[in-house]
Amino acid sequence: MNSFKPWQELERLRNDMDLMLDRYSGTTPWRLAFLPGRGARKYPQLNVIEDEARYEVEALAPGVDPDTITLSVQDNTLTISGEKKPAEDLRPEDYHRSERSVGKFVRSVQLPDHVDQDKVKAKYREGILTVVLEKSEAAKPRQIPVEVG
Amino acid sequence: MAEIEKTVPEVAEGAAARGESTREGELYAMPPVDIFEKEDALYVLADLPGVKPDGLAVNVENGVLTIEGKVEREEKAGYLRREFALTSFYRQFRIAETIDTERIKAALKNGVLHLTLPKIERAKARRIPIET
C-alpha cells in the first residue's frame, strides 16, 4: 500500500529537516549511537514511531534513577523529565575519567495528533524508556462502510 | 603519586572501536565511562543502553579489560523521528598489576555496567630479623 499521503509526506519532510538541523547544529555532524559528551545536545535522544493506533516514543537514558522519571501528556505533547544522579561521596580528585553526563533533564516532543491521556504506558528497561501513547479516538483512522445501493 | 597513576586504566587506542565496522561487518560504539578510585578499589561505570545481561561480556586477559555488549533488537517500521540507533559496544582498558583480577565484580543496572576492581592488598612492611 503505497498510497500518496501529501500531508504525511510534508510532515515527514519537516521532521527530516528538523533532524538534519539538529544534527548539524550539534558538535558532531554524524549520527551518534550513544549519549555523547556532556551538554553536547538535546537529552535524552528520542525515537518516535507511529502506527495506526498509537505512538511509541523511545528515550535513550541509561543510568537514570527510575523513581525520578516523570511523564506528562497534554494534547499532543509528551514531556519527559528525570535525573541521572552522580555517584555519591566522591571528590573531584577521585575521578580518573568522567565521560558520562549527569544531571536533571527535561524534554518535550510534539506528536502529530492528539493522544488519549488516560492510556499512556511507560516502561524503563536496559536504560531505554519506552512510552506508548494511544491516539485519541478522533485521530485514529476510521473505515467508513460504503453502502451499495 | 606515581603509583596511583599506574592504577589508571588506559584505553588501548588501537583496540577501541568508535563507530567502525569490524571484520564481522557489525557496527560498534565506544561506551562513555566514568572511572573513579576509592581507597580499596577502582570503579568503572559504563553506559550500555539496550544491552541485556546475556549479551554482555567482561573479560580480563593479559592485563587488558574488555567490555563487550551486544544489542539485539527487532527493526521497527514507521519512524517519525529517529535520533538514535542502538549498536553494540566495545571498549578496552589496560589495567595495572595492583588490581586483583580474580575479585573483579560486575553488575548491570538500568543500562549501566558497574565494575568494581579491588586493589591487591599491599604487602605489609616486614622487619627482617638479623641473625647473629
PDB file of C-alpha atoms in Angstrom:
ATOM      1  CA  MET A   1       0.000   0.000   0.000  1.00  0.00           C
ATOM      2  CA  ASN A   2       1.992   2.960  -1.230  1.00  0.00           C
ATOM      3  CA  SER A   3      -0.795   5.479  -1.461  1.00  0.00           C
ATOM      4  CA  PHE A   4       0.275   9.073  -1.728  1.00  0.00           C
ATOM      5  CA  LYS A   5      -0.360  10.952   1.509  1.00  0.00           C
ATOM      6  CA  PRO A   6       0.701  14.549   0.899  1.00  0.00           C
ATOM      7  CA  TRP A   7       0.291  15.786   4.476  1.00  0.00           C
ATOM      8  CA  GLN A   8       2.124  12.871   5.918  1.00  0.00           C
ATOM      9  CA  GLU A   9       4.854  13.350   3.366  1.00  0.00           C
ATOM     10  CA  LEU A  10       5.136  17.024   4.286  1.00  0.00           C
ATOM     11  CA  GLU A  11       5.259  16.136   7.961  1.00  0.00           C
ATOM     12  CA  ARG A  12       7.941  13.587   7.294  1.00  0.00           C
ATOM     13  CA  LEU A  13       9.925  16.091   5.294  1.00  0.00           C
ATOM     14  CA  ARG A  14       9.619  18.646   8.069  1.00  0.00           C
ATOM     15  CA  ASN A  15      10.805  16.107  10.614  1.00  0.00           C
ATOM     16  CA  ASP A  16      13.708  15.160   8.404  1.00  0.00           C
ATOM     17  CA  MET A  17      14.668  18.817   8.116  1.00  0.00           C
ATOM     18  CA  ASP A  18      14.401  19.272  11.871  1.00  0.00           C
ATOM     19  CA  LEU A  19      16.523  16.227  12.395  1.00  0.00           C
ATOM     20  CA  MET A  20      19.090  17.411   9.905  1.00  0.00           C
ATOM     21  CA  LEU A  21      19.298  20.823  11.558  1.00  0.00           C
ATOM     22  CA  ASP A  22      19.501  19.190  14.973  1.00  0.00           C
ATOM     23  CA  ARG A  23      22.330  17.081  13.757  1.00  0.00           C
ATOM     24  CA  TYR A  24      24.363  19.822  12.152  1.00  0.00           C
ATOM     25  CA  SER A  25      23.911  22.319  14.912  1.00  0.00           C
ATOM     26  CA  GLY A  26      25.498  19.935  17.371  1.00  0.00           C
ATOM     27  CA  THR A  27      29.197  19.388  17.764  1.00  0.00           C
ATOM     28  CA  THR A  28      29.324  16.261  15.666  1.00  0.00           C
ATOM     29  CA  PRO A  29      27.702  16.150  12.271  1.00  0.00           C
ATOM     30  CA  TRP A  30      27.288  12.397  12.162  1.00  0.00           C
ATOM     31  CA  ARG A  31      24.939  10.089  13.968  1.00  0.00           C
ATOM     32  CA  LEU A  32      25.985   9.091  17.432  1.00  0.00           C
ATOM     33  CA  ALA A  33      24.759   5.768  18.641  1.00  0.00           C
ATOM     34  CA  PHE A  34      25.020   6.637  22.296  1.00  0.00           C
ATOM     35  CA  LEU A  35      24.931   9.553  24.639  1.00  0.00           C
ATOM     36  CA  PRO A  36      27.633  11.989  23.583  1.00  0.00           C
ATOM     37  CA  GLY A  37      29.706  14.174  25.851  1.00  0.00           C
ATOM     38  CA  ARG A  38      28.038  16.373  28.405  1.00  0.00           C
ATOM     39  CA  GLY A  39      25.891  19.197  27.212  1.00  0.00           C
ATOM     40  CA  ALA A  40      26.562  18.477  23.587  1.00  0.00           C
ATOM     41  CA  ARG A  41      22.936  18.243  22.515  1.00  0.00           C
ATOM     42  CA  LYS A  42      19.385  17.520  23.452  1.00  0.00           C
ATOM     43  CA  TYR A  43      18.954  14.925  26.109  1.00  0.00           C
ATOM     44  CA  PRO A  44      17.518  12.351  26.079  1.00  0.00           C
ATOM     45  CA  GLN A  45      17.647  11.457  22.428  1.00  0.00           C
ATOM     46  CA  LEU A  46      14.285  10.270  21.139  1.00  0.00           C
ATOM     47  CA  ASN A  47      12.852   7.973  18.552  1.00  0.00           C
ATOM     48  CA  VAL A  48       9.190   8.348  17.639  1.00  0.00           C
ATOM     49  CA  ILE A  49       7.409   5.507  15.932  1.00  0.00           C
ATOM     50  CA  GLU A  50       3.866   5.672  14.653  1.00  0.00           C
ATOM     51  CA  ASP A  51       1.327   3.074  13.707  1.00  0.00           C
ATOM     52  CA  GLU A  52      -2.398   3.311  13.129  1.00  0.00           C
ATOM     53  CA  ALA A  53      -3.471   3.307  16.752  1.00  0.00           C
ATOM     54  CA  ARG A  54      -0.531   4.559  18.770  1.00  0.00           C
ATOM     55  CA  TYR A  55       2.743   6.372  19.029  1.00  0.00           C
ATOM     56  CA  GLU A  56       5.786   4.865  20.612  1.00  0.00           C
ATOM     57  CA  VAL A  57       8.427   7.190  21.993  1.00  0.00           C
ATOM     58  CA  GLU A  58      11.796   5.734  22.922  1.00  0.00           C
ATOM     59  CA  ALA A  59      14.236   7.736  25.006  1.00  0.00           C
ATOM     60  CA  LEU A  60      17.893   6.809  25.329  1.00  0.00           C
ATOM     61  CA  ALA A  61      18.508   7.389  29.016  1.00  0.00           C
ATOM     62  CA  PRO A  62      20.864   4.892  30.648  1.00  0.00           C
ATOM     63  CA  GLY A  63      21.537   5.191  34.346  1.00  0.00           C
ATOM     64  CA  VAL A  64      18.543   7.339  35.210  1.00  0.00           C
ATOM     65  CA  ASP A  65      17.053   6.731  38.623  1.00  0.00           C
ATOM     66  CA  PRO A  66      13.629   5.216  37.764  1.00  0.00           C
ATOM     67  CA  ASP A  67      11.977   7.000  40.692  1.00  0.00           C
ATOM     68  CA  THR A  68      12.848  10.389  39.235  1.00  0.00           C
ATOM     69  CA  ILE A  69      11.263   9.784  35.836  1.00  0.00           C
ATOM     70  CA  THR A  70       8.070  11.748  35.310  1.00  0.00           C
ATOM     71  CA  LEU A  71       5.924  11.893  32.230  1.00  0.00           C
ATOM     72  CA  SER A  72       3.206  14.333  31.386  1.00  0.00           C
ATOM     73  CA  VAL A  73       0.913  14.483  28.404  1.00  0.00           C
ATOM     74  CA  GLN A  74      -1.098  17.438  27.259  1.00  0.00           C
ATOM     75  CA  ASP A  75      -2.960  17.443  23.959  1.00  0.00           C
ATOM     76  CA  ASN A  76      -0.253  16.164  21.636  1.00  0.00           C
ATOM     77  CA  THR A  77       2.818  16.988  23.677  1.00  0.00           C
ATOM     78  CA  LEU A  78       4.736  14.496  25.758  1.00  0.00           C
ATOM     79  CA  THR A  79       7.172  15.807  28.331  1.00  0.00           C
ATOM     80  CA  ILE A  80       9.790  13.560  29.883  1.00  0.00           C
ATOM     81  CA  SER A  81      11.851  14.580  32.846  1.00  0.00           C
ATOM     82  CA  GLY A  82      14.167  12.812  35.236  1.00  0.00           C
ATOM     83  CA  GLU A  83      17.537  12.834  36.842  1.00  0.00           C
ATOM     84  CA  LYS A  84      20.716  10.960  36.254  1.00  0.00           C
ATOM     85  CA  LYS A  85      22.347  11.128  39.636  1.00  0.00           C
ATOM     86  CA  PRO A  86      26.087  11.376  40.121  1.00  0.00           C
ATOM     87  CA  ALA A  87      27.860   8.817  42.262  1.00  0.00           C
ATOM     88  CA  GLU A  88      27.842   9.849  45.888  1.00  0.00           C
ATOM     89  CA  ASP A  89      30.662  10.684  48.261  1.00  0.00           C
ATOM     90  CA  LEU A  90      33.190  11.404  45.570  1.00  0.00           C
ATOM     91  CA  ARG A  91      35.691  14.184  45.470  1.00  0.00           C
ATOM     92  CA  PRO A  92      36.712  15.596  42.093  1.00  0.00           C
ATOM     93  CA  GLU A  93      40.215  14.201  42.586  1.00  0.00           C
ATOM     94  CA  ASP A  94      38.824  10.663  42.819  1.00  0.00           C
ATOM     95  CA  TYR A  95      37.901  10.752  39.139  1.00  0.00           C
ATOM     96  CA  HIS A  96      40.201   9.376  36.504  1.00  0.00           C
ATOM     97  CA  ARG A  97      37.651   9.688  33.742  1.00  0.00           C
ATOM     98  CA  SER A  98      34.308  11.392  33.612  1.00  0.00           C
ATOM     99  CA  GLU A  99      32.631  10.903  30.266  1.00  0.00           C
ATOM    100  CA  ARG A 100      29.087  10.132  31.328  1.00  0.00           C
ATOM    101  CA  SER A 101      26.969  13.192  31.777  1.00  0.00           C
ATOM    102  CA  VAL A 102      24.809  13.519  34.867  1.00  0.00           C
ATOM    103  CA  GLY A 103      22.102  15.899  35.968  1.00  0.00           C
ATOM    104  CA  LYS A 104      18.441  16.716  35.586  1.00  0.00           C
ATOM    105  CA  PHE A 105      16.817  16.780  32.211  1.00  0.00           C
ATOM    106  CA  VAL A 106      13.516  17.673  30.646  1.00  0.00           C
ATOM    107  CA  ARG A 107      12.461  17.292  27.078  1.00  0.00           C
ATOM    108  CA  SER A 108       9.189  17.672  25.212  1.00  0.00           C
ATOM    109  CA  VAL A 109       8.155  16.149  21.950  1.00  0.00           C
ATOM    110  CA  GLN A 110       5.165  17.098  19.864  1.00  0.00           C
ATOM    111  CA  LEU A 111       3.245  14.303  18.250  1.00  0.00           C
ATOM    112  CA  PRO A 112       1.315  14.863  15.052  1.00  0.00           C
ATOM    113  CA  ASP A 113      -2.051  14.062  16.665  1.00  0.00           C
ATOM    114  CA  HIS A 114      -3.770  14.225  19.995  1.00  0.00           C
ATOM    115  CA  VAL A 115      -3.364  11.264  22.297  1.00  0.00           C
ATOM    116  CA  ASP A 116      -5.539   9.736  24.962  1.00  0.00           C
ATOM    117  CA  GLN A 117      -4.086  10.958  28.248  1.00  0.00           C
ATOM    118  CA  ASP A 118      -5.566   8.071  30.205  1.00  0.00           C
ATOM    119  CA  LYS A 119      -3.957   5.401  28.073  1.00  0.00           C
ATOM    120  CA  VAL A 120      -0.270   6.158  28.343  1.00  0.00           C
ATOM    121  CA  LYS A 121       2.014   3.311  29.268  1.00  0.00           C
ATOM    122  CA  ALA A 122       5.690   3.502  30.013  1.00  0.00           C
ATOM    123  CA  LYS A 123       8.469   1.115  30.873  1.00  0.00           C
ATOM    124  CA  TYR A 124      12.143   1.542  31.584  1.00  0.00           C
ATOM    125  CA  ARG A 125      14.365  -1.356  30.570  1.00  0.00           C
ATOM    126  CA  GLU A 126      18.094  -1.581  29.894  1.00  0.00           C
ATOM    127  CA  GLY A 127      18.405   2.164  30.069  1.00  0.00           C
ATOM    128  CA  ILE A 128      15.739   2.827  27.467  1.00  0.00           C
ATOM    129  CA  LEU A 129      12.457   4.474  28.369  1.00  0.00           C
ATOM    130  CA  THR A 130       9.605   3.393  26.113  1.00  0.00           C
ATOM    131  CA  VAL A 131       6.338   5.330  26.215  1.00  0.00           C
ATOM    132  CA  VAL A 132       3.305   4.040  24.339  1.00  0.00           C
ATOM    133  CA  LEU A 133       0.585   6.617  23.724  1.00  0.00           C
ATOM    134  CA  GLU A 134      -2.781   5.647  22.296  1.00  0.00           C
ATOM    135  CA  LYS A 135      -4.116   8.071  19.736  1.00  0.00           C
ATOM    136  CA  SER A 136      -7.330   9.756  20.738  1.00  0.00           C
ATOM    137  CA  GLU A 137     -10.395   8.313  19.054  1.00  0.00           C
ATOM    138  CA  ALA A 138     -10.745  11.310  16.744  1.00  0.00           C
ATOM    139  CA  ALA A 139      -7.217  10.887  15.500  1.00  0.00           C
ATOM    140  CA  LYS A 140      -7.467   7.221  14.618  1.00  0.00           C
ATOM    141  CA  PRO A 141      -8.122   6.307  11.035  1.00  0.00           C
ATOM    142  CA  ARG A 142     -11.644   5.075  10.584  1.00  0.00           C
ATOM    143  CA  GLN A 143     -13.003   2.857   7.933  1.00  0.00           C
ATOM    144  CA  ILE A 144     -16.249   4.106   6.503  1.00  0.00           C
ATOM    145  CA  PRO A 145     -18.509   1.441   5.171  1.00  0.00           C
ATOM    146  CA  VAL A 146     -19.758   2.091   1.681  1.00  0.00           C
ATOM    147  CA  GLU A 147     -23.356   1.287   1.060  1.00  0.00           C
ATOM    148  CA  VAL A 148     -24.015  -0.315  -2.218  1.00  0.00           C
ATOM    149  CA  GLY A 149     -27.466   0.542  -3.456  1.00  0.00           C
TER     150      GLY A 149
ATOM    151  CA  MET B   1      51.754   9.591  43.421  1.00  0.00           C
ATOM    152  CA  ALA B   2      53.247   7.696  40.555  1.00  0.00           C
ATOM    153  CA  GLU B   3      51.728   4.568  41.943  1.00  0.00           C
ATOM    154  CA  ILE B   4      48.209   5.994  41.807  1.00  0.00           C
ATOM    155  CA  GLU B   5      48.875   6.960  38.254  1.00  0.00           C
ATOM    156  CA  LYS B   6      49.644   3.339  37.472  1.00  0.00           C
ATOM    157  CA  THR B   7      46.239   2.131  38.553  1.00  0.00           C
ATOM    158  CA  VAL B   8      44.514   4.231  35.911  1.00  0.00           C
ATOM    159  CA  PRO B   9      43.191   2.012  33.168  1.00  0.00           C
ATOM    160  CA  GLU B  10      44.285   3.299  29.819  1.00  0.00           C
ATOM    161  CA  VAL B  11      42.360   2.936  26.627  1.00  0.00           C
ATOM    162  CA  ALA B  12      44.161   0.758  24.184  1.00  0.00           C
ATOM    163  CA  GLU B  13      43.605   3.288  21.441  1.00  0.00           C
ATOM    164  CA  GLY B  14      44.036   0.918  18.573  1.00  0.00           C
ATOM    165  CA  ALA B  15      41.656  -1.576  20.092  1.00  0.00           C
ATOM    166  CA  ALA B  16      38.797   0.727  20.967  1.00  0.00           C
ATOM    167  CA  ALA B  17      36.445   0.917  18.052  1.00  0.00           C
ATOM    168  CA  ARG B  18      34.493   4.091  17.552  1.00  0.00           C
ATOM    169  CA  GLY B  19      31.689   3.555  15.129  1.00  0.00           C
ATOM    170  CA  GLU B  20      33.789   1.427  12.903  1.00  0.00           C
ATOM    171  CA  SER B  21      32.846  -1.704  11.120  1.00  0.00           C
ATOM    172  CA  THR B  22      34.654  -4.734  12.337  1.00  0.00           C
ATOM    173  CA  ARG B  23      35.511  -7.718  10.267  1.00  0.00           C
ATOM    174  CA  GLU B  24      32.128  -9.215  11.053  1.00  0.00           C
ATOM    175  CA  GLY B  25      30.557  -6.157   9.478  1.00  0.00           C
ATOM    176  CA  GLU B  26      28.921  -5.095  12.697  1.00  0.00           C
ATOM    177  CA  LEU B  27      28.982  -1.534  13.940  1.00  0.00           C
ATOM    178  CA  TYR B  28      30.437  -0.975  17.383  1.00  0.00           C
ATOM    179  CA  ALA B  29      30.338   2.097  19.543  1.00  0.00           C
ATOM    180  CA  MET B  30      32.650   3.107  22.336  1.00  0.00           C
ATOM    181  CA  PRO B  31      30.633   3.443  25.527  1.00  0.00           C
ATOM    182  CA  PRO B  32      31.254   6.532  27.664  1.00  0.00           C
ATOM    183  CA  VAL B  33      32.724   5.643  31.046  1.00  0.00           C
ATOM    184  CA  ASP B  34      33.343   7.129  34.453  1.00  0.00           C
ATOM    185  CA  ILE B  35      36.337   5.787  36.334  1.00  0.00           C
ATOM    186  CA  PHE B  36      36.923   6.716  39.921  1.00  0.00           C
ATOM    187  CA  GLU B  37      39.098   5.474  42.680  1.00  0.00           C
ATOM    188  CA  LYS B  38      38.497   4.843  46.329  1.00  0.00           C
ATOM    189  CA  GLU B  39      40.911   3.512  48.898  1.00  0.00           C
ATOM    190  CA  ASP B  40      40.072  -0.145  48.351  1.00  0.00           C
ATOM    191  CA  ALA B  41      39.112  -0.318  44.711  1.00  0.00           C
ATOM    192  CA  LEU B  42      38.746   1.265  41.329  1.00  0.00           C
ATOM    193  CA  TYR B  43      35.232   1.684  39.960  1.00  0.00           C
ATOM    194  CA  VAL B  44      34.172   1.758  36.330  1.00  0.00           C
ATOM    195  CA  LEU B  45      30.705   2.828  35.195  1.00  0.00           C
ATOM    196  CA  ALA B  46      29.873   2.351  31.526  1.00  0.00           C
ATOM    197  CA  ASP B  47      26.669   3.366  29.751  1.00  0.00           C
ATOM    198  CA  LEU B  48      25.469   0.390  27.734  1.00  0.00           C
ATOM    199  CA  PRO B  49      21.864   1.164  26.804  1.00  0.00           C
ATOM    200  CA  GLY B  50      19.981  -1.737  25.261  1.00  0.00           C
ATOM    201  CA  VAL B  51      22.421  -4.393  26.446  1.00  0.00           C
ATOM    202  CA  LYS B  52      20.851  -7.316  28.276  1.00  0.00           C
ATOM    203  CA  PRO B  53      22.848  -9.375  30.803  1.00  0.00           C
ATOM    204  CA  ASP B  54      23.253 -12.306  28.411  1.00  0.00           C
ATOM    205  CA  GLY B  55      24.617 -10.001  25.726  1.00  0.00           C
ATOM    206  CA  LEU B  56      27.336  -8.623  27.942  1.00  0.00           C
ATOM    207  CA  ALA B  57      30.861  -9.981  28.218  1.00  0.00           C
ATOM    208  CA  VAL B  58      33.530  -8.618  30.537  1.00  0.00           C
ATOM    209  CA  ASN B  59      36.957 -10.222  30.238  1.00  0.00           C
ATOM    210  CA  VAL B  60      40.399  -9.695  31.661  1.00  0.00           C
ATOM    211  CA  GLU B  61      43.258 -11.131  29.699  1.00  0.00           C
ATOM    212  CA  ASN B  62      46.941 -10.209  29.852  1.00  0.00           C
ATOM    213  CA  GLY B  63      46.171  -7.116  31.859  1.00  0.00           C
ATOM    214  CA  VAL B  64      43.566  -5.840  29.404  1.00  0.00           C
ATOM    215  CA  LEU B  65      39.970  -5.369  30.484  1.00  0.00           C
ATOM    216  CA  THR B  66      37.492  -5.812  27.646  1.00  0.00           C
ATOM    217  CA  ILE B  67      33.884  -4.720  27.800  1.00  0.00           C
ATOM    218  CA  GLU B  68      31.692  -6.003  25.014  1.00  0.00           C
ATOM    219  CA  GLY B  69      27.941  -5.553  24.865  1.00  0.00           C
ATOM    220  CA  LYS B  70      25.747  -6.918  22.119  1.00  0.00           C
ATOM    221  CA  VAL B  71      22.428  -5.289  21.344  1.00  0.00           C
ATOM    222  CA  GLU B  72      19.734  -7.338  19.733  1.00  0.00           C
ATOM    223  CA  ARG B  73      16.604  -5.542  18.668  1.00  0.00           C
ATOM    224  CA  GLU B  74      13.898  -6.098  16.178  1.00  0.00           C
ATOM    225  CA  GLU B  75      13.872  -3.471  13.489  1.00  0.00           C
ATOM    226  CA  LYS B  76      10.788  -1.281  13.728  1.00  0.00           C
ATOM    227  CA  ALA B  77       8.930   0.489  10.972  1.00  0.00           C
ATOM    228  CA  GLY B  78       7.122   3.803  10.911  1.00  0.00           C
ATOM    229  CA  TYR B  79       9.727   6.183  12.313  1.00  0.00           C
ATOM    230  CA  LEU B  80       8.590   9.796  12.538  1.00  0.00           C
ATOM    231  CA  ARG B  81      11.782  10.839  14.250  1.00  0.00           C
ATOM    232  CA  ARG B  82      14.958   8.925  14.712  1.00  0.00           C
ATOM    233  CA  GLU B  83      17.705  10.425  16.811  1.00  0.00           C
ATOM    234  CA  PHE B  84      19.441   7.302  17.944  1.00  0.00           C
ATOM    235  CA  ALA B  85      20.075   3.781  16.810  1.00  0.00           C
ATOM    236  CA  LEU B  86      21.334   1.176  19.206  1.00  0.00           C
ATOM    237  CA  THR B  87      24.552  -0.526  18.322  1.00  0.00           C
ATOM    238  CA  SER B  88      26.772  -2.966  20.096  1.00  0.00           C
ATOM    239  CA  PHE B  89      29.519  -1.666  22.354  1.00  0.00           C
ATOM    240  CA  TYR B  90      33.199  -2.430  22.638  1.00  0.00           C
ATOM    241  CA  ARG B  91      35.963  -0.895  24.701  1.00  0.00           C
ATOM    242  CA  GLN B  92      39.256  -1.976  26.190  1.00  0.00           C
ATOM    243  CA  PHE B  93      41.341  -0.704  29.072  1.00  0.00           C
ATOM    244  CA  ARG B  94      44.776  -1.643  30.261  1.00  0.00           C
ATOM    245  CA  ILE B  95      44.666  -2.344  33.966  1.00  0.00           C
ATOM    246  CA  ALA B  96      47.540  -2.187  36.380  1.00  0.00           C
ATOM    247  CA  GLU B  97      49.119  -5.068  38.274  1.00  0.00           C
ATOM    248  CA  THR B  98      47.809  -3.592  41.500  1.00  0.00           C
ATOM    249  CA  ILE B  99      44.298  -4.758  40.579  1.00  0.00           C
ATOM    250  CA  ASP B 100      43.186  -8.114  41.878  1.00  0.00           C
ATOM    251  CA  THR B 101      41.687  -9.516  38.683  1.00  0.00           C
ATOM    252  CA  GLU B 102      40.271 -12.541  40.485  1.00  0.00           C
ATOM    253  CA  ARG B 103      37.931 -10.406  42.531  1.00  0.00           C
ATOM    254  CA  ILE B 104      36.563  -8.072  39.837  1.00  0.00           C
ATOM    255  CA  LYS B 105      32.805  -7.727  40.181  1.00  0.00           C
ATOM    256  CA  ALA B 106      30.293  -6.655  37.533  1.00  0.00           C
ATOM    257  CA  ALA B 107      26.650  -5.647  37.743  1.00  0.00           C
ATOM    258  CA  LEU B 108      24.284  -4.329  35.091  1.00  0.00           C
ATOM    259  CA  LYS B 109      21.576  -1.931  36.184  1.00  0.00           C
ATOM    260  CA  ASN B 110      19.373   0.424  34.157  1.00  0.00           C
ATOM    261  CA  GLY B 111      21.648   0.101  31.160  1.00  0.00           C
ATOM    262  CA  VAL B 112      24.787   0.922  33.135  1.00  0.00           C
ATOM    263  CA  LEU B 113      27.592  -1.517  33.806  1.00  0.00           C
ATOM    264  CA  HIS B 114      29.064  -1.182  37.293  1.00  0.00           C
ATOM    265  CA  LEU B 115      32.525  -2.694  37.626  1.00  0.00           C
ATOM    266  CA  THR B 116      34.428  -2.980  40.871  1.00  0.00           C
ATOM    267  CA  LEU B 117      38.156  -3.605  40.552  1.00  0.00           C
ATOM    268  CA  PRO B 118      39.589  -4.274  44.014  1.00  0.00           C
ATOM    269  CA  LYS B 119      43.197  -3.415  44.672  1.00  0.00           C
ATOM    270  CA  ILE B 120      45.610  -6.098  45.757  1.00  0.00           C
ATOM    271  CA  GLU B 121      46.293  -5.933  49.444  1.00  0.00           C
ATOM    272  CA  ARG B 122      49.634  -4.270  49.669  1.00  0.00           C
ATOM    273  CA  ALA B 123      52.335  -6.460  51.161  1.00  0.00           C
ATOM    274  CA  LYS B 124      52.886  -5.209  54.647  1.00  0.00           C
ATOM    275  CA  ALA B 125      56.237  -3.780  55.644  1.00  0.00           C
ATOM    276  CA  ARG B 126      58.095  -6.518  57.377  1.00  0.00           C
ATOM    277  CA  ARG B 127      61.016  -6.344  59.742  1.00  0.00           C
ATOM    278  CA  ILE B 128      63.726  -8.797  58.825  1.00  0.00           C
ATOM    279  CA  PRO B 129      65.342 -10.404  61.803  1.00  0.00           C
ATOM    280  CA  ILE B 130      69.113 -10.352  61.714  1.00  0.00           C
ATOM    281  CA  GLU B 131      70.892 -13.485  62.661  1.00  0.00           C
ATOM    282  CA  THR B 132      73.840 -13.078  64.822  1.00  0.00           C
TER     283      THR B 132
END
